[in-house]
Short mmCIF file of C-alpha atoms in Angstrom, two decimals:
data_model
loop_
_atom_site.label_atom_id
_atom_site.label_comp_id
_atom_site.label_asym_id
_atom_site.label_seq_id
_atom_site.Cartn_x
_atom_site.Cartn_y
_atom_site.Cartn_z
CA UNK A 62 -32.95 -57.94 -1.19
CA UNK A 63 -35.11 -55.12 -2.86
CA UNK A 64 -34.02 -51.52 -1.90
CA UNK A 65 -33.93 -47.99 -4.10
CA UNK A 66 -31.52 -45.97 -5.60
CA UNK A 67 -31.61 -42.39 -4.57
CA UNK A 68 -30.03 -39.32 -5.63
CA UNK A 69 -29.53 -37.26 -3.01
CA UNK A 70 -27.64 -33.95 -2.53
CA UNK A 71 -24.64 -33.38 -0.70
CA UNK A 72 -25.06 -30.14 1.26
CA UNK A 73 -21.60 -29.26 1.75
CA UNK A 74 -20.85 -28.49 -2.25
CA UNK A 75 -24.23 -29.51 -4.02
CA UNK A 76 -22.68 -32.47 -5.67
CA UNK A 77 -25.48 -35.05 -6.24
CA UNK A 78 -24.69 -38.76 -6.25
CA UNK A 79 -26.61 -41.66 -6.90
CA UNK A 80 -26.82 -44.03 -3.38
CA UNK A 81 -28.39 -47.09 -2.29
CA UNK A 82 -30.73 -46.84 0.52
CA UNK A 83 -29.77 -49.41 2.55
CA UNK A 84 -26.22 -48.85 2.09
CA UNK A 85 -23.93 -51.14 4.63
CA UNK A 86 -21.25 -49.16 4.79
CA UNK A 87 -20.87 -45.44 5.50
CA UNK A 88 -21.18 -43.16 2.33
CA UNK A 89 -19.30 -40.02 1.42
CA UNK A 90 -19.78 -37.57 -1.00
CA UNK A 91 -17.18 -38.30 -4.12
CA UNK A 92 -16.11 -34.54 -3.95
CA UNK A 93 -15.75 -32.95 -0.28
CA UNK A 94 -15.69 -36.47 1.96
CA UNK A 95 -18.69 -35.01 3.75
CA UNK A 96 -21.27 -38.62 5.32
CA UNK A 97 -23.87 -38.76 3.03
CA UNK A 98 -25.44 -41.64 4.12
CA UNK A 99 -24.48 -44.11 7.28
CA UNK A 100 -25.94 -47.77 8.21
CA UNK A 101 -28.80 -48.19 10.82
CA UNK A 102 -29.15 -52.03 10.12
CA UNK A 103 -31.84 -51.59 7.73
CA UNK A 104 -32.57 -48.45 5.37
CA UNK A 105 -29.67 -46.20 6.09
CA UNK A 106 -29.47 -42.57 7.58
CA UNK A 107 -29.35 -40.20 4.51
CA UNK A 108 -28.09 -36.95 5.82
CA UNK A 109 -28.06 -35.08 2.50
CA UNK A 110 -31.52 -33.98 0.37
CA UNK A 111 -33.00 -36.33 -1.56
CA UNK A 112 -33.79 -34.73 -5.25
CA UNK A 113 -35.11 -38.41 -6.88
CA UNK A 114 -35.47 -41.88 -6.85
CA UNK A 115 -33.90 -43.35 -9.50
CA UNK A 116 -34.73 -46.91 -9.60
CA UNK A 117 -37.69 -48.36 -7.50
CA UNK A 118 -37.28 -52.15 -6.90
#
């Protein structure tokens, strides 16, 4: 089960968090609740920017 670690943006209030890209569960952003990220079965559906990739695996 490889995947990546992204940091991606929230662009409600610009806080970045750190999120696994294929997240199973729906993701929201730890300061506003705004979806960051929801599950497609595979990689998930980022819906902020993504600034980095923090880990490759």
């Amino acid at each position: 089960m490889a995947g990546n670690f992204y940091s991606v943006q929230c662009p409600d209030c610009e806080n970045e968090q750190i999120i696994f890209g294929k997240a199973a569960t729906e993701v929201s952003c730890a300061v506003c609740g705004h979806t960051l990220a929801t599950p497609t079965g595979g990689k998930a559906e980022i819906m902020g920017e993504v600034t980095e990739t923090v880990e490759a695996r």
